[in-house]
Every structure is written in structure tokens, then in C-alpha cells.
Amino acid sequence: MAAEPRTSLGDLRGRDLLSAADISPDAWRRLLELASALKLEWQAAGRHDQEPLHGRAVALVFEHPSLRTRVSTELAVGQLGGQPVYLVGGDVGIGRREAAGDIGRTLGAWVSAIVARTLRDETCRELAAGASVPVVNGLTDREHPLQAVADALTVTEALGGVERRIIAFIGDGNNVAASLAIAVTSLGGVMRLATPAAYAAPADLMAVADDRARSTGGRLELLRDPIAAARGADVLYTDVWTSMGMEAQRDRRRTDLAGYTISRALLAQAAPDARVMHCLPAHPGEEIEAELLDAPASLIARQAENRLHATKAVLATLLSYPDA
Ligand code: CP
Ligand code: NVA
């Protein structure tokens, strides 16, 4: 894990990406440039000139199900010349059959990086502590940095950049919200997070986002009122009210978060050309009105598509691309 501020993408090389905070503001911008370039190259040629993962393997260790993260990561590895190896957490028996650090140590002897989706953030960190190769957080209970890279790329494409844009996340202050807040503030944007008090994002991660905002000219606003958050916003973003691993709380969460649905009425409060985002999977009728999922304002399909390009940029950076 990196505590030191970094100034270039080169500083990410060989490092873990466990939190959106592991990417400096400068590295955020460079990562997005690389993701855009790799996307253009792939779309134009269906291949990459350089294959930085040639002859290398990347392990995916997933304790939760996944569509987007798994498929986009496997494809990203393959399209960069490498070989993905997918492991189901239950089969590996993280923390039961073998300690997470020992699994990291063993995998690190064979592969060049590990992408881990773990129930607990600590497990991902233990895996990283044991591994001699970079470990990437593919979603934990605290963060989802790969999603945030794709989301920042999507906003940049749709709105010309994140700087000074108002991104309003409405709902549960969860893993997606926390990483997004750090991404947006790192890129000089205004992050509004409207949650009920009991569903606020972790204070330590919000402190990072606030620090980032101070250094980039962005802003972090923590609110309760979804209408106040939506007012004049360029993007309304939401995610499920019940994240993976919290299913036993579903009824209570549906009650507590009622009123935090992104709806056409809420969108009418936002900027005239405001866009709608959701990391998927969605629960239409809960956190988002079904009609908004593929409305003209929706960037949701683009977000999913961009997971591929964003993950390529991350893996290429951690594993070899020289300073961009
Ligand atoms: N958005 C996202 O991470 O989706 P998956 O859970 O399908 O990977
Ligand atoms: N917050 C959701 C995101 C899924 C991609 C979860 O953790 O289940």
C-alpha cells in the first residue's frame, strides 16, 4: 500500500491499487489519457501495438459474483497479450483453507498481478501484503477503484472532463460512492454525496476526498437531502441500496433509503443536460426508476463498456507501460 504522494504514472508501476487514494491527482489524469488512447487504438485496429502483458498471467480471485469486473478484466489481460486465471474464492478457501497472505505469496510466484474481489477490505490488504506482485482491488466492502476509473473516463468522454463538473451520488454511501468521491475530487470536480446519516460513506475516505478537493480546486459536499444534491448537478449517480454481503439487511435498507431513488422528477432538478450513471447491477424501482436506465440521459451502458479500457490502463500501468 502506498502512503507517499505520487506524481506520475511511473510511480504506480509495481505497486498495489487497493484504494482510489493510491492514485495521485496527477496519476488520475494520466491514467485517463492512457485509457482513452488504448480505447481508440483498440477500436481502430482491434489490437494493441504494444502488448505489455505478453507472456504474463494475471490471477482473478473473486469471493463475490461478478459480470463486468470479471469479463472486462479477463478480456483486458488477453487483449494486452497476457493470460487471465479466474479463481472462485470459495474454491481457494480464503482465510479458511489458507490465510489470505499465504494465497497471495503462492499466486505471486506464478502470476504478474492479482485482481481480488473480497468480502472484507482487510482480506484484500492481507493478500497484497503476502504477494510480491501488484494486487488490484476488484471491489471490497469499502471501495471499488476500477469502477471509479471507468466512471471518470465516462464523465470525461461525455462532458469533456471532470473538472468543475458536479457529480451527485444519491443513496447508500457505499464502496462505489467512496472511490468515486476520491476520483472526482482528485480530478477537480465537485462531489456531492447525499445519504441518510446512518448510510454515510466512511469518514476516513471522505477525509481523503476532502484533501484531494483542496489540492485540486474541487469540492466535497456531504448532504442528506437528495433534492439539494441534484439541484444543478451535471450527473446523478446511484448504486444499489443493498451491496453484496449485506443481503440480510435488505428490508431495513429499503425502508431507510426510500426517498433516495433517482427518478425523472429528481433529474428535472439537475442541470438541463444532466446525465444519469449507475455502476450496475441495478435494482430498478429501488435506487433508480426503470425508465432512466436506458433513457437518452443515461451513461450506464458506456460505463460498463469503459470498464474494459479503464482496466487495461490500470494493468498496463502497474505492470509496465513507461511514464505516460
Ligand atoms: N459494476 C460491477 O463491478 O459489476 P460486477 O459486480 O458485475 O463486476
Ligand atoms: N455496491 C455494490 C456494487 C456492485 C458492483 C456491491 O458492493 O454489491
mmCIF file of C-alpha atoms and ligand atoms in Angstrom:
data_model
loop_
_atom_site.group_PDB
_atom_site.id
_atom_site.type_symbol
_atom_site.label_atom_id
_atom_site.label_comp_id
_atom_site.label_asym_id
_atom_site.label_seq_id
_atom_site.Cartn_x
_atom_site.Cartn_y
_atom_site.Cartn_z
ATOM 1 C CA MET A 1 0.000 0.000 0.000
ATOM 2 C CA ALA A 2 1.286 3.455 -0.868
ATOM 3 C CA ALA A 3 1.227 6.236 1.666
ATOM 4 C CA GLU A 4 3.530 8.581 -0.232
ATOM 5 C CA PRO A 5 2.027 11.031 -2.709
ATOM 6 C CA ARG A 6 2.883 10.151 -6.266
ATOM 7 C CA THR A 7 3.482 12.459 -9.148
ATOM 8 C CA SER A 8 3.412 10.255 -12.204
ATOM 9 C CA LEU A 9 2.046 7.059 -13.570
ATOM 10 C CA GLY A 10 5.511 5.584 -13.305
ATOM 11 C CA ASP A 11 5.110 5.798 -9.562
ATOM 12 C CA LEU A 12 2.231 3.335 -9.793
ATOM 13 C CA ARG A 13 4.405 0.755 -11.527
ATOM 14 C CA GLY A 14 4.831 -2.374 -9.467
ATOM 15 C CA ARG A 15 2.521 -1.012 -6.767
ATOM 16 C CA ASP A 16 -0.823 -2.179 -5.400
ATOM 17 C CA LEU A 17 -4.065 -0.442 -6.281
ATOM 18 C CA LEU A 18 -6.119 -1.093 -3.171
ATOM 19 C CA SER A 19 -7.852 2.270 -2.933
ATOM 20 C CA ALA A 20 -8.690 5.134 -5.254
ATOM 21 C CA ALA A 21 -6.424 7.092 -2.897
ATOM 22 C CA ASP A 22 -3.440 5.094 -4.182
ATOM 23 C CA ILE A 23 -3.693 7.132 -7.405
ATOM 24 C CA SER A 24 -2.417 10.711 -7.086
ATOM 25 C CA PRO A 25 -4.330 13.538 -8.805
ATOM 26 C CA ASP A 26 -1.636 13.671 -11.477
ATOM 27 C CA ALA A 27 -1.742 9.912 -11.958
ATOM 28 C CA TRP A 28 -5.555 10.046 -12.265
ATOM 29 C CA ARG A 29 -5.236 12.375 -15.263
ATOM 30 C CA ARG A 30 -2.543 10.272 -16.884
ATOM 31 C CA LEU A 31 -4.475 7.061 -16.295
ATOM 32 C CA LEU A 32 -7.490 8.533 -18.095
ATOM 33 C CA GLU A 33 -5.296 9.646 -21.003
ATOM 34 C CA LEU A 34 -3.871 6.155 -21.293
ATOM 35 C CA ALA A 35 -7.334 4.567 -21.074
ATOM 36 C CA SER A 36 -8.572 6.859 -23.868
ATOM 37 C CA ALA A 37 -5.563 6.069 -26.029
ATOM 38 C CA LEU A 38 -5.936 2.325 -25.505
ATOM 39 C CA LYS A 39 -9.659 2.566 -26.272
ATOM 40 C CA LEU A 40 -9.024 4.454 -29.520
ATOM 41 C CA GLU A 41 -6.289 2.048 -30.550
ATOM 42 C CA TRP A 42 -8.469 -0.989 -29.850
ATOM 43 C CA GLN A 43 -11.472 0.457 -31.650
ATOM 44 C CA ALA A 44 -9.393 1.459 -34.677
ATOM 45 C CA ALA A 45 -7.238 -1.625 -35.041
ATOM 46 C CA GLY A 46 -8.701 -4.407 -32.884
ATOM 47 C CA ARG A 47 -5.226 -4.914 -31.485
ATOM 48 C CA HIS A 48 -2.570 -3.108 -29.493
ATOM 49 C CA ASP A 49 0.841 -2.187 -30.835
ATOM 50 C CA GLN A 50 2.442 -2.970 -27.523
ATOM 51 C CA GLU A 51 1.322 -5.966 -25.505
ATOM 52 C CA PRO A 52 2.708 -5.188 -22.064
ATOM 53 C CA LEU A 53 1.295 -8.378 -20.564
ATOM 54 C CA HIS A 54 2.821 -10.650 -23.205
ATOM 55 C CA GLY A 55 3.911 -13.910 -21.613
ATOM 56 C CA ARG A 56 2.469 -12.912 -18.247
ATOM 57 C CA ALA A 57 -0.519 -14.097 -16.260
ATOM 58 C CA VAL A 58 -2.979 -12.273 -14.011
ATOM 59 C CA ALA A 59 -4.978 -14.108 -11.344
ATOM 60 C CA LEU A 60 -8.524 -13.075 -10.515
ATOM 61 C CA VAL A 61 -9.586 -14.161 -7.028
ATOM 62 C CA PHE A 62 -13.278 -13.436 -6.517
ATOM 63 C CA GLU A 63 -15.263 -14.089 -3.342
ATOM 64 C CA HIS A 64 -18.396 -12.417 -4.799
ATOM 65 C CA PRO A 65 -20.104 -12.937 -8.154
ATOM 66 C CA SER A 66 -19.272 -10.554 -10.989
ATOM 67 C CA LEU A 67 -20.195 -9.894 -14.583
ATOM 68 C CA ARG A 68 -18.492 -6.616 -15.507
ATOM 69 C CA THR A 69 -15.332 -6.831 -13.420
ATOM 70 C CA ARG A 70 -14.624 -10.431 -14.271
ATOM 71 C CA VAL A 71 -15.272 -10.231 -18.007
ATOM 72 C CA SER A 72 -13.621 -6.844 -18.528
ATOM 73 C CA THR A 73 -10.543 -7.907 -16.568
ATOM 74 C CA GLU A 74 -10.195 -11.253 -18.345
ATOM 75 C CA LEU A 75 -10.544 -9.525 -21.718
ATOM 76 C CA ALA A 76 -8.195 -6.707 -20.733
ATOM 77 C CA VAL A 77 -5.493 -9.193 -19.793
ATOM 78 C CA GLY A 78 -5.951 -11.176 -23.006
ATOM 79 C CA GLN A 79 -6.029 -8.117 -25.274
ATOM 80 C CA LEU A 80 -2.795 -6.877 -23.677
ATOM 81 C CA GLY A 81 -1.163 -10.198 -24.517
ATOM 82 C CA GLY A 82 -1.490 -11.909 -21.153
ATOM 83 C CA GLN A 83 -3.343 -14.863 -19.699
ATOM 84 C CA PRO A 84 -6.068 -14.484 -17.056
ATOM 85 C CA VAL A 85 -6.640 -17.202 -14.442
ATOM 86 C CA TYR A 86 -10.002 -16.984 -12.660
ATOM 87 C CA LEU A 87 -10.334 -18.441 -9.184
ATOM 88 C CA VAL A 88 -13.546 -18.677 -7.170
ATOM 89 C CA GLY A 89 -12.903 -17.532 -3.628
ATOM 90 C CA GLY A 90 -14.865 -20.451 -2.201
ATOM 91 C CA ASP A 91 -12.625 -22.925 -4.009
ATOM 92 C CA VAL A 92 -9.488 -21.207 -2.795
ATOM 93 C CA GLY A 93 -10.904 -21.011 0.740
ATOM 94 C CA ILE A 94 -9.509 -17.596 1.663
ATOM 95 C CA GLY A 95 -8.999 -17.471 5.404
ATOM 96 C CA ARG A 96 -10.373 -20.980 5.850
ATOM 97 C CA ARG A 97 -8.243 -23.314 3.821
ATOM 98 C CA GLU A 98 -5.335 -20.909 3.753
ATOM 99 C CA ALA A 99 -4.564 -17.410 5.032
ATOM 100 C CA ALA A 100 -5.019 -14.596 2.507
ATOM 101 C CA GLY A 101 -1.338 -13.621 2.783
ATOM 102 C CA ASP A 102 -0.233 -17.181 2.008
ATOM 103 C CA ILE A 103 -2.509 -17.283 -1.030
ATOM 104 C CA GLY A 104 -1.002 -14.011 -2.222
ATOM 105 C CA ARG A 105 2.516 -15.345 -1.688
ATOM 106 C CA THR A 106 1.846 -18.515 -3.674
ATOM 107 C CA LEU A 107 -0.009 -16.818 -6.527
ATOM 108 C CA GLY A 108 2.728 -14.205 -6.762
ATOM 109 C CA ALA A 109 5.191 -16.946 -7.678
ATOM 110 C CA TRP A 110 3.226 -17.663 -10.880
ATOM 111 C CA VAL A 111 1.422 -14.530 -11.944
ATOM 112 C CA SER A 112 2.374 -10.898 -12.529
ATOM 113 C CA ALA A 113 -0.654 -9.358 -10.794
ATOM 114 C CA ILE A 114 -3.722 -10.325 -8.774
ATOM 115 C CA VAL A 115 -7.159 -8.728 -9.081
ATOM 116 C CA ALA A 116 -9.123 -9.541 -5.937
ATOM 117 C CA ARG A 117 -12.792 -9.131 -5.083
ATOM 118 C CA THR A 118 -13.120 -9.858 -1.394
ATOM 119 C CA LEU A 119 -15.913 -9.569 1.158
ATOM 120 C CA ARG A 120 -13.699 -7.594 3.506
ATOM 121 C CA ASP A 121 -11.243 -4.887 2.557
ATOM 122 C CA GLU A 122 -8.757 -6.300 5.085
ATOM 123 C CA THR A 123 -8.653 -9.575 3.158
ATOM 124 C CA CYS A 124 -7.569 -7.752 0.009
ATOM 125 C CA ARG A 125 -4.883 -5.950 2.004
ATOM 126 C CA GLU A 126 -3.683 -9.227 3.576
ATOM 127 C CA LEU A 127 -3.486 -10.778 0.124
ATOM 128 C CA ALA A 128 -1.433 -7.790 -1.039
ATOM 129 C CA ALA A 129 0.838 -7.926 1.995
ATOM 130 C CA GLY A 130 1.772 -11.520 1.161
ATOM 131 C CA ALA A 131 2.097 -11.076 -2.595
ATOM 132 C CA SER A 132 5.283 -9.928 -4.285
ATOM 133 C CA VAL A 133 3.250 -8.694 -7.276
ATOM 134 C CA PRO A 134 0.728 -5.833 -7.585
ATOM 135 C CA VAL A 135 -2.725 -6.506 -6.150
ATOM 136 C CA VAL A 136 -5.708 -4.609 -7.528
ATOM 137 C CA ASN A 137 -8.917 -4.139 -5.574
ATOM 138 C CA GLY A 138 -11.703 -5.532 -7.778
ATOM 139 C CA LEU A 139 -14.320 -4.476 -5.170
ATOM 140 C CA THR A 140 -14.369 -4.820 -1.413
ATOM 141 C CA ASP A 141 -16.828 -3.638 1.226
ATOM 142 C CA ARG A 142 -15.040 -0.259 1.283
ATOM 143 C CA GLU A 143 -14.031 0.594 -2.267
ATOM 144 C CA HIS A 144 -14.331 -0.135 -5.979
ATOM 145 C CA PRO A 145 -11.456 1.776 -7.604
ATOM 146 C CA LEU A 146 -11.623 0.021 -11.005
ATOM 147 C CA GLN A 147 -15.204 1.201 -11.325
ATOM 148 C CA ALA A 148 -14.120 4.736 -10.451
ATOM 149 C CA VAL A 149 -11.503 4.760 -13.228
ATOM 150 C CA ALA A 150 -14.142 3.699 -15.768
ATOM 151 C CA ASP A 151 -16.590 6.264 -14.396
ATOM 152 C CA ALA A 152 -14.074 9.098 -14.585
ATOM 153 C CA LEU A 153 -13.321 8.076 -18.182
ATOM 154 C CA THR A 154 -17.050 8.048 -18.960
ATOM 155 C CA VAL A 155 -17.647 11.513 -17.486
ATOM 156 C CA THR A 156 -14.598 12.826 -19.316
ATOM 157 C CA GLU A 157 -15.898 11.495 -22.625
ATOM 158 C CA ALA A 158 -19.454 12.730 -22.098
ATOM 159 C CA LEU A 159 -18.785 16.114 -20.505
ATOM 160 C CA GLY A 160 -15.285 16.942 -21.720
ATOM 161 C CA GLY A 161 -13.740 16.471 -18.290
ATOM 162 C CA VAL A 162 -14.479 16.104 -14.596
ATOM 163 C CA GLU A 163 -13.047 19.446 -13.508
ATOM 164 C CA ARG A 164 -15.710 21.786 -12.087
ATOM 165 C CA ARG A 165 -18.458 19.287 -13.002
ATOM 166 C CA ILE A 166 -20.981 18.487 -10.285
ATOM 167 C CA ILE A 167 -21.419 14.757 -9.692
ATOM 168 C CA ALA A 168 -24.240 13.972 -7.272
ATOM 169 C CA PHE A 169 -24.224 10.465 -5.815
ATOM 170 C CA ILE A 170 -27.554 9.728 -4.143
ATOM 171 C CA GLY A 171 -28.263 6.707 -1.932
ATOM 172 C CA ASP A 172 -26.007 4.439 0.124
ATOM 173 C CA GLY A 173 -22.517 5.803 0.868
ATOM 174 C CA ASN A 174 -21.005 2.513 -0.246
ATOM 175 C CA ASN A 175 -17.833 1.202 -1.914
ATOM 176 C CA VAL A 176 -18.707 2.720 -5.290
ATOM 177 C CA ALA A 177 -19.561 6.097 -3.753
ATOM 178 C CA ALA A 178 -16.326 6.225 -1.736
ATOM 179 C CA SER A 179 -13.996 5.507 -4.667
ATOM 180 C CA LEU A 180 -15.977 7.827 -6.936
ATOM 181 C CA ALA A 181 -15.671 10.669 -4.412
ATOM 182 C CA ILE A 182 -11.886 10.298 -4.375
ATOM 183 C CA ALA A 183 -11.751 10.126 -8.192
ATOM 184 C CA VAL A 184 -13.950 13.186 -8.730
ATOM 185 C CA THR A 185 -12.170 15.356 -6.179
ATOM 186 C CA SER A 186 -8.751 14.205 -7.471
ATOM 187 C CA LEU A 187 -9.791 15.476 -10.890
ATOM 188 C CA GLY A 188 -11.001 18.860 -9.646
ATOM 189 C CA GLY A 189 -14.722 18.070 -9.734
ATOM 190 C CA VAL A 190 -17.471 18.739 -7.231
ATOM 191 C CA MET A 191 -18.622 15.571 -5.485
ATOM 192 C CA ARG A 192 -21.966 15.735 -3.718
ATOM 193 C CA LEU A 193 -22.882 12.715 -1.675
ATOM 194 C CA ALA A 194 -26.475 12.602 -0.385
ATOM 195 C CA THR A 195 -27.132 9.754 2.052
ATOM 196 C CA PRO A 196 -29.174 9.188 5.195
ATOM 197 C CA ALA A 197 -26.972 9.787 8.265
ATOM 198 C CA ALA A 198 -26.658 6.069 9.021
ATOM 199 C CA TYR A 199 -25.506 5.361 5.456
ATOM 200 C CA ALA A 200 -22.745 7.953 5.182
ATOM 201 C CA ALA A 201 -19.537 6.946 3.417
ATOM 202 C CA PRO A 202 -16.563 6.093 5.667
ATOM 203 C CA ALA A 203 -15.182 9.248 7.302
ATOM 204 C CA ASP A 204 -11.538 8.399 6.601
ATOM 205 C CA LEU A 205 -12.181 8.030 2.873
ATOM 206 C CA MET A 206 -14.197 11.242 2.816
ATOM 207 C CA ALA A 207 -11.248 12.945 4.527
ATOM 208 C CA VAL A 208 -9.051 11.788 1.638
ATOM 209 C CA ALA A 209 -11.587 13.150 -0.859
ATOM 210 C CA ASP A 210 -11.748 16.438 1.015
ATOM 211 C CA ASP A 211 -7.940 16.717 0.989
ATOM 212 C CA ARG A 212 -7.871 15.975 -2.716
ATOM 213 C CA ALA A 213 -10.514 18.649 -3.350
ATOM 214 C CA ARG A 214 -8.420 21.217 -1.502
ATOM 215 C CA SER A 215 -5.389 20.441 -3.654
ATOM 216 C CA THR A 216 -7.217 20.372 -6.999
ATOM 217 C CA GLY A 217 -9.813 23.128 -6.635
ATOM 218 C CA GLY A 218 -12.619 20.581 -6.431
ATOM 219 C CA ARG A 219 -15.142 20.265 -3.625
ATOM 220 C CA LEU A 220 -16.695 17.569 -1.461
ATOM 221 C CA GLU A 221 -20.220 18.188 -0.166
ATOM 222 C CA LEU A 222 -21.798 15.685 2.221
ATOM 223 C CA LEU A 223 -25.588 16.136 2.311
ATOM 224 C CA ARG A 224 -28.758 14.444 3.475
ATOM 225 C CA ASP A 225 -31.251 15.913 1.022
ATOM 226 C CA PRO A 226 -31.341 14.247 -2.414
ATOM 227 C CA ILE A 227 -33.096 17.253 -3.970
ATOM 228 C CA ALA A 228 -30.434 19.638 -2.717
ATOM 229 C CA ALA A 229 -27.781 17.274 -4.111
ATOM 230 C CA ALA A 230 -29.477 17.012 -7.500
ATOM 231 C CA ARG A 231 -30.047 20.730 -7.937
ATOM 232 C CA GLY A 232 -27.931 21.954 -10.860
ATOM 233 C CA ALA A 233 -25.854 18.740 -10.959
ATOM 234 C CA ASP A 234 -24.243 17.573 -14.200
ATOM 235 C CA VAL A 235 -24.534 13.900 -13.255
ATOM 236 C CA LEU A 236 -26.878 11.952 -10.987
ATOM 237 C CA TYR A 237 -25.207 8.708 -9.914
ATOM 238 C CA THR A 238 -26.607 5.901 -7.825
ATOM 239 C CA ASP A 239 -25.893 2.299 -6.873
ATOM 240 C CA VAL A 240 -27.816 -0.483 -5.156
ATOM 241 C CA TRP A 241 -29.032 0.096 -1.599
ATOM 242 C CA THR A 242 -28.012 -3.416 -0.566
ATOM 243 C CA SER A 243 -24.491 -4.325 -1.583
ATOM 244 C CA MET A 244 -23.187 -7.867 -1.859
ATOM 245 C CA GLY A 245 -22.747 -9.429 1.555
ATOM 246 C CA MET A 246 -25.447 -7.235 3.142
ATOM 247 C CA GLU A 247 -28.478 -9.159 1.908
ATOM 248 C CA ALA A 248 -29.788 -9.789 5.450
ATOM 249 C CA GLN A 249 -30.299 -6.009 5.822
ATOM 250 C CA ARG A 250 -32.281 -5.620 2.609
ATOM 251 C CA ASP A 251 -35.717 -4.872 4.133
ATOM 252 C CA ARG A 252 -34.340 -2.317 6.557
ATOM 253 C CA ARG A 253 -32.293 -0.655 3.850
ATOM 254 C CA ARG A 254 -35.311 -0.386 1.562
ATOM 255 C CA THR A 255 -37.140 1.435 4.329
ATOM 256 C CA ASP A 256 -34.237 3.633 5.372
ATOM 257 C CA LEU A 257 -33.272 4.640 1.828
ATOM 258 C CA ALA A 258 -36.794 5.259 0.490
ATOM 259 C CA GLY A 259 -36.749 8.776 -0.913
ATOM 260 C CA TYR A 260 -33.235 8.381 -2.331
ATOM 261 C CA THR A 261 -34.385 6.958 -5.677
ATOM 262 C CA ILE A 262 -33.052 8.615 -8.825
ATOM 263 C CA SER A 263 -36.209 9.459 -10.732
ATOM 264 C CA ARG A 264 -37.292 11.603 -13.662
ATOM 265 C CA ALA A 265 -38.599 14.100 -11.092
ATOM 266 C CA LEU A 266 -35.178 14.276 -9.418
ATOM 267 C CA LEU A 267 -33.456 14.556 -12.801
ATOM 268 C CA ALA A 268 -35.652 17.583 -13.541
ATOM 269 C CA GLN A 269 -33.883 19.341 -10.639
ATOM 270 C CA ALA A 270 -30.473 18.787 -12.204
ATOM 271 C CA ALA A 271 -28.715 20.781 -14.962
ATOM 272 C CA PRO A 272 -30.596 20.877 -18.292
ATOM 273 C CA ASP A 273 -28.405 18.236 -19.989
ATOM 274 C CA ALA A 274 -27.672 16.227 -16.858
ATOM 275 C CA ARG A 275 -26.675 12.600 -17.266
ATOM 276 C CA VAL A 276 -27.518 9.507 -15.219
ATOM 277 C CA MET A 277 -24.957 6.946 -14.059
ATOM 278 C CA HIS A 278 -25.098 3.580 -12.303
ATOM 279 C CA CYS A 279 -22.306 1.036 -11.984
ATOM 280 C CA LEU A 280 -24.705 -1.947 -12.364
ATOM 281 C CA PRO A 281 -26.145 -4.345 -11.495
ATOM 282 C CA ALA A 282 -29.267 -2.257 -10.777
ATOM 283 C CA HIS A 283 -32.449 -2.893 -8.856
ATOM 284 C CA PRO A 284 -34.924 -0.920 -10.983
ATOM 285 C CA GLY A 285 -37.690 0.527 -8.843
ATOM 286 C CA GLU A 286 -35.397 0.772 -5.822
ATOM 287 C CA GLU A 287 -32.430 3.103 -6.238
ATOM 288 C CA ILE A 288 -33.325 4.062 -9.829
ATOM 289 C CA GLU A 289 -36.521 4.377 -11.854
ATOM 290 C CA ALA A 290 -36.532 1.693 -14.540
ATOM 291 C CA GLU A 291 -37.206 4.291 -17.264
ATOM 292 C CA LEU A 292 -33.900 6.016 -16.580
ATOM 293 C CA LEU A 293 -31.683 3.002 -17.178
ATOM 294 C CA ASP A 294 -31.702 3.416 -20.960
ATOM 295 C CA ALA A 295 -33.047 6.945 -21.223
ATOM 296 C CA PRO A 296 -31.190 9.341 -23.553
ATOM 297 C CA ALA A 297 -29.570 10.885 -20.453
ATOM 298 C CA SER A 298 -28.125 7.549 -19.369
ATOM 299 C CA LEU A 299 -24.383 6.873 -19.494
ATOM 300 C CA ILE A 300 -24.840 3.486 -17.892
ATOM 301 C CA ALA A 301 -24.048 1.308 -20.925
ATOM 302 C CA ARG A 302 -20.954 3.433 -21.616
ATOM 303 C CA GLN A 303 -19.765 2.984 -18.041
ATOM 304 C CA ALA A 304 -19.899 -0.781 -18.434
ATOM 305 C CA GLU A 305 -18.135 -0.631 -21.808
ATOM 306 C CA ASN A 306 -15.421 1.566 -20.364
ATOM 307 C CA ARG A 307 -14.596 -0.961 -17.662
ATOM 308 C CA LEU A 308 -12.532 -2.780 -20.300
ATOM 309 C CA HIS A 309 -10.493 0.243 -21.330
ATOM 310 C CA ALA A 310 -10.044 1.501 -17.775
ATOM 311 C CA THR A 311 -8.807 -1.858 -16.557
ATOM 312 C CA LYS A 312 -6.358 -2.085 -19.433
ATOM 313 C CA ALA A 313 -4.913 1.280 -18.430
ATOM 314 C CA VAL A 314 -4.584 0.176 -14.816
ATOM 315 C CA LEU A 315 -2.935 -3.156 -15.604
ATOM 316 C CA ALA A 316 -0.664 -1.700 -18.275
ATOM 317 C CA THR A 317 0.440 0.993 -15.839
ATOM 318 C CA LEU A 318 1.036 -1.277 -12.868
ATOM 319 C CA LEU A 319 2.800 -3.870 -14.978
ATOM 320 C CA SER A 320 4.935 -1.977 -17.422
ATOM 321 C CA TYR A 321 3.896 0.959 -19.523
ATOM 322 C CA PRO A 322 6.593 3.571 -19.175
ATOM 323 C CA ASP A 323 5.697 7.000 -17.843
ATOM 324 C CA ALA A 324 2.763 8.297 -19.897
HETATM 325 N N1 CP B 1 -20.058 -2.835 -11.674
HETATM 326 C C1 CP B 1 -19.507 -4.017 -11.349
HETATM 327 O O1 CP B 1 -18.465 -4.090 -10.702
HETATM 328 O O2 CP B 1 -20.197 -5.088 -11.804
HETATM 329 P P1 CP B 1 -19.892 -6.612 -11.441
HETATM 330 O O3 CP B 1 -20.281 -6.795 -9.998
HETATM 331 O O4 CP B 1 -20.771 -7.402 -12.376
HETATM 332 O O5 CP B 1 -18.443 -6.894 -11.650
HETATM 333 N N1 NVA B 2 -22.152 -1.616 -4.170
HETATM 334 C C1 NVA B 2 -22.317 -2.792 -4.992
HETATM 335 C C2 NVA B 2 -21.509 -2.663 -6.241
HETATM 336 C C3 NVA B 2 -21.588 -3.811 -7.179
HETATM 337 C C4 NVA B 2 -20.738 -3.634 -8.389
HETATM 338 C C5 NVA B 2 -21.910 -4.018 -4.204
HETATM 339 O O1 NVA B 2 -20.917 -3.959 -3.479
HETATM 340 O O2 NVA B 2 -22.598 -5.035 -4.311
#
